Amino acid sequence: MTFEPPIHWNDYEDIAMKLHERFGDEFTEGKIYRIRFTELHKWVMEIPNFSGTSEQSNEGHLEMIQSSWVYEWRDSHKK
């Protein structure tokens, strides 16, 4: 078993990777950009090893997570 350091709100790439692992191709680039921030917030809070609190979240964090998730999705679809 490997140790995974805690994930915080500003660990955008780590969060994006976890969301991509969880949802895979269920969300395309367009769908990722249409996710409500309330849903995105809930999913981030459900990530194992996530140590941020709800109060530490803000719109800027959610926007960066959303963008990072899109980049992660794009990377996984390069031929």
Tab-separated table of N, CA, C and O in Angstrom:
chain	number	residue	atom	x	y	z
A	1	MET	N	0.847	-1.193	0.000
A	1	MET	CA	0.000	0.000	0.000
A	1	MET	C	0.885	1.247	0.000
A	1	MET	O	1.817	1.341	0.787
A	2	THR	N	0.596	2.164	-0.889
A	2	THR	CA	1.401	3.368	-0.974
A	2	THR	C	0.721	4.507	-0.233
A	2	THR	O	-0.505	4.571	-0.148
A	3	PHE	N	1.554	5.391	0.274
A	3	PHE	CA	1.037	6.560	0.987
A	3	PHE	C	0.701	7.651	-0.009
A	3	PHE	O	1.509	7.993	-0.859
A	4	GLU	N	-0.507	8.160	0.058
A	4	GLU	CA	-0.887	9.293	-0.774
A	4	GLU	C	-1.043	10.504	0.122
A	4	GLU	O	-1.794	10.470	1.092
A	5	PRO	N	-0.298	11.572	-0.196
A	5	PRO	CA	-0.445	12.778	0.621
A	5	PRO	C	-1.854	13.344	0.494
A	5	PRO	O	-2.534	13.100	-0.501
A	6	PRO	N	-2.293	14.086	1.488
A	6	PRO	CA	-3.633	14.666	1.420
A	6	PRO	C	-3.760	15.627	0.235
A	6	PRO	O	-2.790	16.253	-0.177
A	7	ILE	N	-4.950	15.710	-0.303
A	7	ILE	CA	-5.237	16.599	-1.425
A	7	ILE	C	-5.989	17.809	-0.875
A	7	ILE	O	-6.914	17.678	-0.077
A	8	HIS	N	-5.575	18.993	-1.326
A	8	HIS	CA	-6.196	20.247	-0.887
A	8	HIS	C	-6.843	20.942	-2.079
A	8	HIS	O	-6.648	20.550	-3.225
A	9	TRP	N	-7.586	22.005	-1.816
A	9	TRP	CA	-8.324	22.716	-2.861
A	9	TRP	C	-7.429	23.219	-3.982
A	9	TRP	O	-7.856	23.295	-5.116
A	10	ASN	N	-6.195	23.592	-3.689
A	10	ASN	CA	-5.344	24.136	-4.745
A	10	ASN	C	-4.507	23.072	-5.458
A	10	ASN	O	-3.668	23.398	-6.288
A	11	ASP	N	-4.771	21.804	-5.187
A	11	ASP	CA	-4.117	20.708	-5.907
A	11	ASP	C	-4.957	20.355	-7.140
A	11	ASP	O	-5.470	19.244	-7.283
A	12	TYR	N	-5.071	21.328	-8.042
A	12	TYR	CA	-6.000	21.221	-9.163
A	12	TYR	C	-5.751	20.000	-10.041
A	12	TYR	O	-6.690	19.296	-10.404
A	13	GLU	N	-4.494	19.758	-10.373
A	13	GLU	CA	-4.189	18.623	-11.256
A	13	GLU	C	-4.502	17.288	-10.589
A	13	GLU	O	-5.021	16.376	-11.228
A	14	ASP	N	-4.184	17.183	-9.300
A	14	ASP	CA	-4.486	15.940	-8.577
A	14	ASP	C	-5.992	15.696	-8.522
A	14	ASP	O	-6.460	14.569	-8.725
A	15	ILE	N	-6.737	16.745	-8.250
A	15	ILE	CA	-8.196	16.627	-8.198
A	15	ILE	C	-8.735	16.241	-9.576
A	15	ILE	O	-9.573	15.345	-9.698
A	16	ALA	N	-8.213	16.886	-10.615
A	16	ALA	CA	-8.662	16.589	-11.977
A	16	ALA	C	-8.394	15.128	-12.332
A	16	ALA	O	-9.244	14.465	-12.936
A	17	MET	N	-7.237	14.620	-11.950
A	17	MET	CA	-6.919	13.209	-12.229
A	17	MET	C	-7.891	12.286	-11.505
A	17	MET	O	-8.361	11.304	-12.072
A	18	LYS	N	-8.197	12.607	-10.259
A	18	LYS	CA	-9.134	11.779	-9.485
A	18	LYS	C	-10.535	11.804	-10.111
A	18	LYS	O	-11.207	10.770	-10.180
A	19	LEU	N	-10.975	12.973	-10.551
A	19	LEU	CA	-12.292	13.070	-11.186
A	19	LEU	C	-12.304	12.317	-12.504
A	19	LEU	O	-13.282	11.633	-12.823
A	20	HIS	N	-11.224	12.419	-13.261
A	20	HIS	CA	-11.156	11.697	-14.537
A	20	HIS	C	-11.138	10.187	-14.295
A	20	HIS	O	-11.793	9.434	-15.014
A	21	GLU	N	-10.432	9.756	-13.266
A	21	GLU	CA	-10.430	8.322	-12.920
A	21	GLU	C	-11.829	7.867	-12.540
A	21	GLU	O	-12.260	6.770	-12.905
A	22	ARG	N	-12.532	8.710	-11.812
A	22	ARG	CA	-13.876	8.343	-11.349
A	22	ARG	C	-14.891	8.310	-12.493
A	22	ARG	O	-15.698	7.382	-12.586
A	23	PHE	N	-14.863	9.325	-13.356
A	23	PHE	CA	-15.914	9.467	-14.358
A	23	PHE	C	-15.493	9.069	-15.766
A	23	PHE	O	-16.350	8.842	-16.612
A	24	GLY	N	-14.194	8.983	-16.044
A	24	GLY	CA	-13.715	8.573	-17.356
A	24	GLY	C	-14.346	9.363	-18.482
A	24	GLY	O	-14.371	10.591	-18.461
A	25	ASP	N	-14.895	8.660	-19.464
A	25	ASP	CA	-15.485	9.311	-20.628
A	25	ASP	C	-16.964	9.663	-20.444
A	25	ASP	O	-17.625	10.059	-21.401
A	26	GLU	N	-17.451	9.507	-19.223
A	26	GLU	CA	-18.840	9.889	-18.948
A	26	GLU	C	-19.030	11.386	-19.212
A	26	GLU	O	-20.101	11.827	-19.601
A	27	PHE	N	-17.949	12.161	-18.991
A	27	PHE	CA	-17.995	13.597	-19.229
A	27	PHE	C	-17.007	13.964	-20.320
A	27	PHE	O	-15.825	13.712	-20.198
A	28	THR	N	-17.529	14.557	-21.390
A	28	THR	CA	-16.678	15.080	-22.452
A	28	THR	C	-16.277	16.504	-22.068
A	28	THR	O	-16.766	17.051	-21.073
A	29	GLU	N	-15.436	17.109	-22.893
A	29	GLU	CA	-14.990	18.476	-22.613
A	29	GLU	C	-16.171	19.425	-22.423
A	29	GLU	O	-16.222	20.184	-21.456
A	30	GLY	N	-17.129	19.367	-23.338
A	30	GLY	CA	-18.296	20.242	-23.238
A	30	GLY	C	-19.112	19.998	-21.987
A	30	GLY	O	-19.589	20.937	-21.345
A	31	LYS	N	-19.268	18.733	-21.631
A	31	LYS	CA	-20.050	18.401	-20.435
A	31	LYS	C	-19.335	18.843	-19.159
A	31	LYS	O	-19.976	19.262	-18.200
A	32	ILE	N	-18.007	18.735	-19.152
A	32	ILE	CA	-17.247	19.162	-17.965
A	32	ILE	C	-17.483	20.651	-17.715
A	32	ILE	O	-17.698	21.078	-16.586
A	33	TYR	N	-17.469	21.436	-18.794
A	33	TYR	CA	-17.674	22.883	-18.636
A	33	TYR	C	-19.103	23.237	-18.256
A	33	TYR	O	-19.361	24.357	-17.822
A	34	ARG	N	-20.032	22.317	-18.409
A	34	ARG	CA	-21.428	22.586	-18.042
A	34	ARG	C	-21.807	22.048	-16.660
A	34	ARG	O	-22.952	22.187	-16.230
A	35	ILE	N	-20.860	21.443	-15.958
A	35	ILE	CA	-21.155	20.920	-14.625
A	35	ILE	C	-21.409	22.078	-13.662
A	35	ILE	O	-20.658	23.057	-13.647
A	36	ARG	N	-22.457	21.965	-12.896
A	36	ARG	CA	-22.750	22.985	-11.872
A	36	ARG	C	-21.671	22.921	-10.793
A	36	ARG	O	-21.216	21.844	-10.409
A	37	PHE	N	-21.293	24.089	-10.293
A	37	PHE	CA	-20.263	24.133	-9.258
A	37	PHE	C	-20.704	23.408	-7.988
A	37	PHE	O	-19.883	22.874	-7.268
A	38	THR	N	-22.020	23.370	-7.724
A	38	THR	CA	-22.486	22.652	-6.539
A	38	THR	C	-22.195	21.156	-6.680
A	38	THR	O	-21.796	20.507	-5.716
A	39	GLU	N	-22.380	20.615	-7.899
A	39	GLU	CA	-22.067	19.198	-8.145
A	39	GLU	C	-20.565	18.961	-8.056
A	39	GLU	O	-20.114	18.004	-7.440
A	40	LEU	N	-19.794	19.836	-8.713
A	40	LEU	CA	-18.341	19.698	-8.714
A	40	LEU	C	-17.801	19.740	-7.284
A	40	LEU	O	-16.966	18.927	-6.897
A	41	HIS	N	-18.312	20.655	-6.493
A	41	HIS	CA	-17.901	20.784	-5.092
A	41	HIS	C	-18.163	19.479	-4.339
A	41	HIS	O	-17.304	18.975	-3.617
A	42	LYS	N	-19.342	18.920	-4.541
A	42	LYS	CA	-19.721	17.672	-3.874
A	42	LYS	C	-18.766	16.547	-4.261
A	42	LYS	O	-18.298	15.791	-3.405
A	43	TRP	N	-18.454	16.438	-5.561
A	43	TRP	CA	-17.574	15.369	-6.027
A	43	TRP	C	-16.162	15.526	-5.491
A	43	TRP	O	-15.510	14.539	-5.158
A	44	VAL	N	-15.674	16.754	-5.403
A	44	VAL	CA	-14.339	16.985	-4.854
A	44	VAL	C	-14.309	16.557	-3.391
A	44	VAL	O	-13.379	15.888	-2.945
A	45	MET	N	-15.342	16.912	-2.654
A	45	MET	CA	-15.398	16.558	-1.233
A	45	MET	C	-15.442	15.039	-1.027
A	45	MET	O	-15.042	14.542	0.021
A	46	GLU	N	-15.899	14.295	-2.035
A	46	GLU	CA	-15.991	12.834	-1.936
A	46	GLU	C	-14.691	12.115	-2.299
A	46	GLU	O	-14.598	10.899	-2.133
A	47	ILE	N	-13.700	12.849	-2.799
A	47	ILE	CA	-12.433	12.222	-3.198
A	47	ILE	C	-11.742	11.657	-1.963
A	47	ILE	O	-11.559	12.375	-0.973
A	48	PRO	N	-11.357	10.368	-2.029
A	48	PRO	CA	-10.618	9.808	-0.900
A	48	PRO	C	-9.332	10.607	-0.694
A	48	PRO	O	-8.694	11.029	-1.651
A	49	ASN	N	-8.977	10.851	0.537
A	49	ASN	CA	-7.743	11.562	0.879
A	49	ASN	C	-7.843	13.070	0.647
A	49	ASN	O	-6.844	13.773	0.714
A	50	PHE	N	-9.046	13.575	0.337
A	50	PHE	CA	-9.221	15.022	0.205
A	50	PHE	C	-9.330	15.600	1.599
A	50	PHE	O	-10.129	15.159	2.413
A	51	SER	N	-8.493	16.604	1.888
A	51	SER	CA	-8.475	17.125	3.261
A	51	SER	C	-8.953	18.570	3.362
A	51	SER	O	-8.901	19.157	4.424
A	52	GLY	N	-9.418	19.137	2.245
A	52	GLY	CA	-9.945	20.497	2.313
A	52	GLY	C	-11.314	20.511	2.979
A	52	GLY	O	-11.979	19.480	3.082
A	53	THR	N	-11.711	21.677	3.411
A	53	THR	CA	-13.039	21.818	4.002
A	53	THR	C	-13.947	22.555	3.026
A	53	THR	O	-13.478	23.235	2.108
A	54	SER	N	-15.221	22.423	3.237
A	54	SER	CA	-16.207	23.091	2.409
A	54	SER	C	-15.996	24.603	2.437
A	54	SER	O	-16.101	25.287	1.424
A	55	GLU	N	-15.663	25.127	3.607
A	55	GLU	CA	-15.494	26.563	3.791
A	55	GLU	C	-14.292	27.106	3.025
A	55	GLU	O	-14.240	28.291	2.695
A	56	GLN	N	-13.293	26.261	2.744
A	56	GLN	CA	-12.095	26.703	2.030
A	56	GLN	C	-12.324	26.802	0.527
A	56	GLN	O	-11.510	27.363	-0.198
A	57	SER	N	-13.416	26.266	0.060
A	57	SER	CA	-13.726	26.276	-1.364
A	57	SER	C	-14.128	27.676	-1.808
A	57	SER	O	-14.713	28.445	-1.052
A	58	ASN	N	-13.792	28.005	-3.060
A	58	ASN	CA	-14.294	29.241	-3.650
A	58	ASN	C	-14.435	29.050	-5.153
A	58	ASN	O	-14.015	28.030	-5.706
A	59	GLU	N	-15.051	30.009	-5.806
A	59	GLU	CA	-15.320	29.884	-7.230
A	59	GLU	C	-14.028	29.737	-8.040
A	59	GLU	O	-13.977	28.994	-9.009
A	60	GLY	N	-12.984	30.430	-7.634
A	60	GLY	CA	-11.702	30.336	-8.332
A	60	GLY	C	-11.141	28.928	-8.302
A	60	GLY	O	-10.632	28.431	-9.317
A	61	HIS	N	-11.220	28.280	-7.145
A	61	HIS	CA	-10.755	26.893	-7.045
A	61	HIS	C	-11.559	25.997	-7.990
A	61	HIS	O	-10.992	25.168	-8.703
A	62	LEU	N	-12.870	26.153	-7.972
A	62	LEU	CA	-13.731	25.296	-8.799
A	62	LEU	C	-13.486	25.529	-10.282
A	62	LEU	O	-13.472	24.579	-11.064
A	63	GLU	N	-13.253	26.773	-10.671
A	63	GLU	CA	-12.940	27.067	-12.075
A	63	GLU	C	-11.632	26.400	-12.494
A	63	GLU	O	-11.530	25.841	-13.584
A	64	MET	N	-10.622	26.467	-11.631
A	64	MET	CA	-9.325	25.864	-11.949
A	64	MET	C	-9.429	24.343	-11.999
A	64	MET	O	-8.793	23.696	-12.840
A	65	ILE	N	-10.220	23.759	-11.110
A	65	ILE	CA	-10.433	22.312	-11.114
A	65	ILE	C	-11.120	21.906	-12.414
A	65	ILE	O	-10.722	20.944	-13.079
A	66	GLN	N	-12.130	22.660	-12.806
A	66	GLN	CA	-12.866	22.376	-14.036
A	66	GLN	C	-11.928	22.435	-15.248
A	66	GLN	O	-11.916	21.532	-16.079
A	67	SER	N	-11.120	23.484	-15.338
A	67	SER	CA	-10.175	23.616	-16.452
A	67	SER	C	-9.147	22.491	-16.444
A	67	SER	O	-8.819	21.930	-17.498
A	68	SER	N	-8.635	22.161	-15.278
A	68	SER	CA	-7.647	21.081	-15.173
A	68	SER	C	-8.247	19.750	-15.587
A	68	SER	O	-7.578	18.925	-16.218
A	69	TRP	N	-9.515	19.539	-15.242
A	69	TRP	CA	-10.204	18.304	-15.629
A	69	TRP	C	-10.318	18.225	-17.159
A	69	TRP	O	-10.102	17.177	-17.763
A	70	VAL	N	-10.625	19.357	-17.802
A	70	VAL	CA	-10.705	19.385	-19.264
A	70	VAL	C	-9.354	19.036	-19.867
A	70	VAL	O	-9.263	18.238	-20.806
A	71	TYR	N	-8.269	19.608	-19.334
A	71	TYR	CA	-6.930	19.291	-19.849
A	71	TYR	C	-6.609	17.814	-19.647
A	71	TYR	O	-6.016	17.174	-20.515
A	72	GLU	N	-7.009	17.277	-18.519
A	72	GLU	CA	-6.789	15.846	-18.244
A	72	GLU	C	-7.562	14.998	-19.256
A	72	GLU	O	-7.059	14.029	-19.791
A	73	TRP	N	-8.807	15.392	-19.535
A	73	TRP	CA	-9.637	14.672	-20.506
A	73	TRP	C	-8.997	14.742	-21.895
A	73	TRP	O	-8.903	13.750	-22.601
A	74	ARG	N	-8.549	15.955	-22.273
A	74	ARG	CA	-7.907	16.117	-23.592
A	74	ARG	C	-6.659	15.234	-23.710
A	74	ARG	O	-6.443	14.609	-24.745
A	75	ASP	N	-5.834	15.229	-22.655
A	75	ASP	CA	-4.616	14.407	-22.678
A	75	ASP	C	-4.931	12.928	-22.880
A	75	ASP	O	-4.201	12.222	-23.545
A	76	SER	N	-6.014	12.485	-22.283
A	76	SER	CA	-6.369	11.066	-22.390
A	76	SER	C	-6.921	10.717	-23.768
A	76	SER	O	-7.052	9.542	-24.095
A	77	HIS	N	-7.268	11.727	-24.573
A	77	HIS	CA	-7.852	11.466	-25.894
A	77	HIS	C	-6.925	11.820	-27.041
A	77	HIS	O	-7.351	11.828	-28.187
A	78	LYS	N	-5.670	12.094	-26.740
A	78	LYS	CA	-4.697	12.339	-27.812
A	78	LYS	C	-4.383	11.026	-28.497
A	78	LYS	O	-4.217	10.006	-27.851
A	79	LYS	N	-4.298	11.073	-29.774
A	79	LYS	CA	-3.989	9.841	-30.547
A	79	LYS	C	-2.510	9.743	-30.805
A	79	LYS	O	-1.832	10.645	-31.083
